[in-house]
Amino acid sequence: LYIICYIWYIAALLGGEALLQFLWSKQSKRVSLLLGSLTIGNYEELAEHNSSGRKLLVYEDSVLDVKEYIALHPGGEKTILPYVGTEISRYIYGGYSHKGGLGTIHSKNAISLLEKYKICDMPNPWKS
């Protein structure tokens, strides 16, 4: 990125507007490739992504990639791995538990942390 900014600066000094436009278009395409514009429309597509080593799950209308978070979760990987590829809202709000019985009600802080791992939206078939 530093090199691109430097080239941009030199081109601006030399008046190379066409070069600047070219560099900007290439850089913006690279950024979109790096960030990705992943779209997952159903659970079959979610399973395909998980089979390639990702750890994706669904919370409300969001797809989360929790591969990096699994080791940080206070309950350990045993509380997340069984639910990879599924919808987890009921576990977040404490209605269910991986051991049966009542689940853990997650704090507002824990719920806000989920946004960090969101990679895309997924249409909810039960919402109108």
PDB file of C-alpha atoms in Angstrom:
ATOM      1  CA  LEU A   1       0.000   0.000   0.000  1.00  0.00           C
ATOM      2  CA  TYR A   2       2.890   2.348   0.794  1.00  0.00           C
ATOM      3  CA  ILE A   3       4.344   1.774  -2.676  1.00  0.00           C
ATOM      4  CA  ILE A   4       1.012   2.513  -4.317  1.00  0.00           C
ATOM      5  CA  CYS A   5       0.667   5.743  -2.323  1.00  0.00           C
ATOM      6  CA  TYR A   6       4.199   6.741  -3.297  1.00  0.00           C
ATOM      7  CA  ILE A   7       3.529   6.056  -6.986  1.00  0.00           C
ATOM      8  CA  TRP A   8       0.275   7.990  -6.644  1.00  0.00           C
ATOM      9  CA  TYR A   9       2.149  10.943  -5.163  1.00  0.00           C
ATOM     10  CA  ILE A  10       4.841  10.932  -7.904  1.00  0.00           C
ATOM     11  CA  ALA A  11       2.202  10.648 -10.634  1.00  0.00           C
ATOM     12  CA  ALA A  12       0.315  13.591  -9.140  1.00  0.00           C
ATOM     13  CA  LEU A  13       3.486  15.677  -9.095  1.00  0.00           C
ATOM     14  CA  LEU A  14       4.124  14.854 -12.734  1.00  0.00           C
ATOM     15  CA  GLY A  15       0.523  15.544 -13.712  1.00  0.00           C
ATOM     16  CA  GLY A  16      -0.302  11.961 -14.721  1.00  0.00           C
ATOM     17  CA  GLU A  17      -4.038  12.036 -14.162  1.00  0.00           C
ATOM     18  CA  ALA A  18      -4.640   9.019 -16.420  1.00  0.00           C
ATOM     19  CA  LEU A  19      -2.081   7.002 -14.440  1.00  0.00           C
ATOM     20  CA  LEU A  20      -3.756   8.030 -11.202  1.00  0.00           C
ATOM     21  CA  GLN A  21      -7.151   6.877 -12.439  1.00  0.00           C
ATOM     22  CA  PHE A  22      -5.653   3.571 -13.606  1.00  0.00           C
ATOM     23  CA  LEU A  23      -3.937   2.973 -10.266  1.00  0.00           C
ATOM     24  CA  TRP A  24      -7.083   3.829  -8.335  1.00  0.00           C
ATOM     25  CA  SER A  25      -9.211   1.408 -10.340  1.00  0.00           C
ATOM     26  CA  LYS A  26      -6.673  -1.406  -9.854  1.00  0.00           C
ATOM     27  CA  GLN A  27      -6.347  -0.687  -6.130  1.00  0.00           C
ATOM     28  CA  SER A  28     -10.096  -0.581  -5.523  1.00  0.00           C
ATOM     29  CA  LYS A  29     -10.486  -3.935  -7.299  1.00  0.00           C
ATOM     30  CA  ARG A  30      -7.725  -5.367  -5.119  1.00  0.00           C
ATOM     31  CA  VAL A  31      -9.395  -4.056  -1.976  1.00  0.00           C
ATOM     32  CA  SER A  32     -12.704  -5.648  -2.933  1.00  0.00           C
ATOM     33  CA  LEU A  33     -10.910  -8.937  -3.618  1.00  0.00           C
ATOM     34  CA  LEU A  34      -9.177  -8.786  -0.249  1.00  0.00           C
ATOM     35  CA  LEU A  35     -12.319  -7.890   1.654  1.00  0.00           C
ATOM     36  CA  GLY A  36     -14.416 -10.183  -0.467  1.00  0.00           C
ATOM     37  CA  SER A  37     -18.005  -9.793  -1.364  1.00  0.00           C
ATOM     38  CA  LEU A  38     -19.086 -13.170  -0.096  1.00  0.00           C
ATOM     39  CA  THR A  39     -22.736 -14.003  -0.477  1.00  0.00           C
ATOM     40  CA  ILE A  40     -24.265 -17.039   1.171  1.00  0.00           C
ATOM     41  CA  GLY A  41     -27.883 -17.636   0.300  1.00  0.00           C
ATOM     42  CA  ASN A  42     -28.642 -20.892   2.110  1.00  0.00           C
ATOM     43  CA  TYR A  43     -27.274 -23.558   4.421  1.00  0.00           C
ATOM     44  CA  GLU A  44     -25.987 -25.695   1.543  1.00  0.00           C
ATOM     45  CA  GLU A  45     -23.691 -22.854   0.473  1.00  0.00           C
ATOM     46  CA  LEU A  46     -22.682 -22.379   4.105  1.00  0.00           C
ATOM     47  CA  ALA A  47     -21.707 -26.069   4.279  1.00  0.00           C
ATOM     48  CA  GLU A  48     -19.609 -25.712   1.113  1.00  0.00           C
ATOM     49  CA  HIS A  49     -17.603 -22.893   2.680  1.00  0.00           C
ATOM     50  CA  ASN A  50     -17.186 -24.842   5.925  1.00  0.00           C
ATOM     51  CA  SER A  51     -15.898 -27.879   4.032  1.00  0.00           C
ATOM     52  CA  SER A  52     -12.999 -25.728   2.819  1.00  0.00           C
ATOM     53  CA  GLY A  53     -11.791 -25.193   6.389  1.00  0.00           C
ATOM     54  CA  ARG A  54     -13.765 -22.133   7.402  1.00  0.00           C
ATOM     55  CA  LYS A  55     -15.804 -22.115  10.582  1.00  0.00           C
ATOM     56  CA  LEU A  56     -18.998 -20.321   9.636  1.00  0.00           C
ATOM     57  CA  LEU A  57     -22.203 -20.096  11.589  1.00  0.00           C
ATOM     58  CA  VAL A  58     -25.332 -17.981  11.426  1.00  0.00           C
ATOM     59  CA  TYR A  59     -26.498 -15.493  14.046  1.00  0.00           C
ATOM     60  CA  GLU A  60     -29.820 -13.877  13.222  1.00  0.00           C
ATOM     61  CA  ASP A  61     -29.287 -12.706   9.596  1.00  0.00           C
ATOM     62  CA  SER A  62     -25.480 -12.640   9.710  1.00  0.00           C
ATOM     63  CA  VAL A  63     -22.851 -15.181   8.731  1.00  0.00           C
ATOM     64  CA  LEU A  64     -19.960 -15.198  11.177  1.00  0.00           C
ATOM     65  CA  ASP A  65     -16.495 -16.649  10.584  1.00  0.00           C
ATOM     66  CA  VAL A  66     -15.427 -17.783  14.047  1.00  0.00           C
ATOM     67  CA  LYS A  67     -12.315 -19.746  13.108  1.00  0.00           C
ATOM     68  CA  GLU A  68     -10.030 -17.255  14.881  1.00  0.00           C
ATOM     69  CA  TYR A  69     -12.402 -16.797  17.824  1.00  0.00           C
ATOM     70  CA  ILE A  70     -12.890 -20.447  18.775  1.00  0.00           C
ATOM     71  CA  ALA A  71      -9.700 -20.548  20.875  1.00  0.00           C
ATOM     72  CA  LEU A  72     -10.730 -17.331  22.673  1.00  0.00           C
ATOM     73  CA  HIS A  73     -14.253 -18.404  23.645  1.00  0.00           C
ATOM     74  CA  PRO A  74     -14.582 -18.789  27.436  1.00  0.00           C
ATOM     75  CA  GLY A  75     -16.431 -22.089  27.024  1.00  0.00           C
ATOM     76  CA  GLY A  76     -13.756 -23.480  24.745  1.00  0.00           C
ATOM     77  CA  GLU A  77     -14.041 -25.037  21.317  1.00  0.00           C
ATOM     78  CA  LYS A  78     -16.408 -27.743  22.559  1.00  0.00           C
ATOM     79  CA  THR A  79     -19.140 -25.126  22.897  1.00  0.00           C
ATOM     80  CA  ILE A  80     -18.759 -23.787  19.343  1.00  0.00           C
ATOM     81  CA  LEU A  81     -17.540 -26.556  17.040  1.00  0.00           C
ATOM     82  CA  PRO A  82     -20.727 -28.688  17.235  1.00  0.00           C
ATOM     83  CA  TYR A  83     -22.698 -25.716  15.887  1.00  0.00           C
ATOM     84  CA  VAL A  84     -20.533 -24.745  12.930  1.00  0.00           C
ATOM     85  CA  GLY A  85     -22.843 -24.499   9.937  1.00  0.00           C
ATOM     86  CA  THR A  86     -25.957 -23.858  12.017  1.00  0.00           C
ATOM     87  CA  GLU A  87     -28.021 -20.960  13.379  1.00  0.00           C
ATOM     88  CA  ILE A  88     -26.868 -20.065  16.914  1.00  0.00           C
ATOM     89  CA  SER A  89     -29.235 -17.298  18.085  1.00  0.00           C
ATOM     90  CA  ARG A  90     -31.033 -19.605  20.494  1.00  0.00           C
ATOM     91  CA  TYR A  91     -27.742 -20.436  22.216  1.00  0.00           C
ATOM     92  CA  ILE A  92     -26.724 -16.780  22.461  1.00  0.00           C
ATOM     93  CA  TYR A  93     -29.970 -15.807  24.178  1.00  0.00           C
ATOM     94  CA  GLY A  94     -29.844 -18.717  26.630  1.00  0.00           C
ATOM     95  CA  GLY A  95     -32.762 -20.800  25.460  1.00  0.00           C
ATOM     96  CA  TYR A  96     -30.714 -23.918  24.769  1.00  0.00           C
ATOM     97  CA  SER A  97     -27.492 -25.526  25.895  1.00  0.00           C
ATOM     98  CA  HIS A  98     -25.060 -27.883  24.205  1.00  0.00           C
ATOM     99  CA  LYS A  99     -25.431 -30.085  27.327  1.00  0.00           C
ATOM    100  CA  GLY A 100     -29.215 -29.848  27.491  1.00  0.00           C
ATOM    101  CA  GLY A 101     -31.128 -27.785  29.997  1.00  0.00           C
ATOM    102  CA  LEU A 102     -30.891 -24.012  30.162  1.00  0.00           C
ATOM    103  CA  GLY A 103     -28.194 -22.305  28.172  1.00  0.00           C
ATOM    104  CA  THR A 104     -25.959 -19.384  28.964  1.00  0.00           C
ATOM    105  CA  ILE A 105     -27.428 -15.941  28.485  1.00  0.00           C
ATOM    106  CA  HIS A 106     -24.655 -13.957  26.819  1.00  0.00           C
ATOM    107  CA  SER A 107     -23.926 -10.394  27.882  1.00  0.00           C
ATOM    108  CA  LYS A 108     -24.506  -7.359  25.680  1.00  0.00           C
ATOM    109  CA  ASN A 109     -20.732  -7.118  25.367  1.00  0.00           C
ATOM    110  CA  ALA A 110     -20.508 -10.710  24.112  1.00  0.00           C
ATOM    111  CA  ILE A 111     -23.305 -10.080  21.615  1.00  0.00           C
ATOM    112  CA  SER A 112     -21.650  -6.901  20.327  1.00  0.00           C
ATOM    113  CA  LEU A 113     -18.431  -8.894  19.823  1.00  0.00           C
ATOM    114  CA  LEU A 114     -20.225 -11.014  17.221  1.00  0.00           C
ATOM    115  CA  GLU A 115     -20.227  -8.061  14.802  1.00  0.00           C
ATOM    116  CA  LYS A 116     -16.439  -8.307  14.581  1.00  0.00           C
ATOM    117  CA  TYR A 117     -16.724 -11.766  13.030  1.00  0.00           C
ATOM    118  CA  LYS A 118     -19.532 -10.966  10.584  1.00  0.00           C
ATOM    119  CA  ILE A 119     -18.536 -11.619   6.980  1.00  0.00           C
ATOM    120  CA  CYS A 120     -21.875 -11.247   5.187  1.00  0.00           C
ATOM    121  CA  ASP A 121     -25.638 -11.331   5.496  1.00  0.00           C
ATOM    122  CA  MET A 122     -27.723 -14.413   4.884  1.00  0.00           C
ATOM    123  CA  PRO A 123     -31.390 -14.147   3.961  1.00  0.00           C
ATOM    124  CA  ASN A 124     -33.665 -15.500   6.672  1.00  0.00           C
ATOM    125  CA  PRO A 125     -36.281 -17.718   4.993  1.00  0.00           C
ATOM    126  CA  TRP A 126     -38.708 -17.294   7.900  1.00  0.00           C
ATOM    127  CA  LYS A 127     -38.830 -13.504   7.710  1.00  0.00           C
ATOM    128  CA  SER A 128     -41.262 -11.885   5.320  1.00  0.00           C
TER     129      SER A 128
END
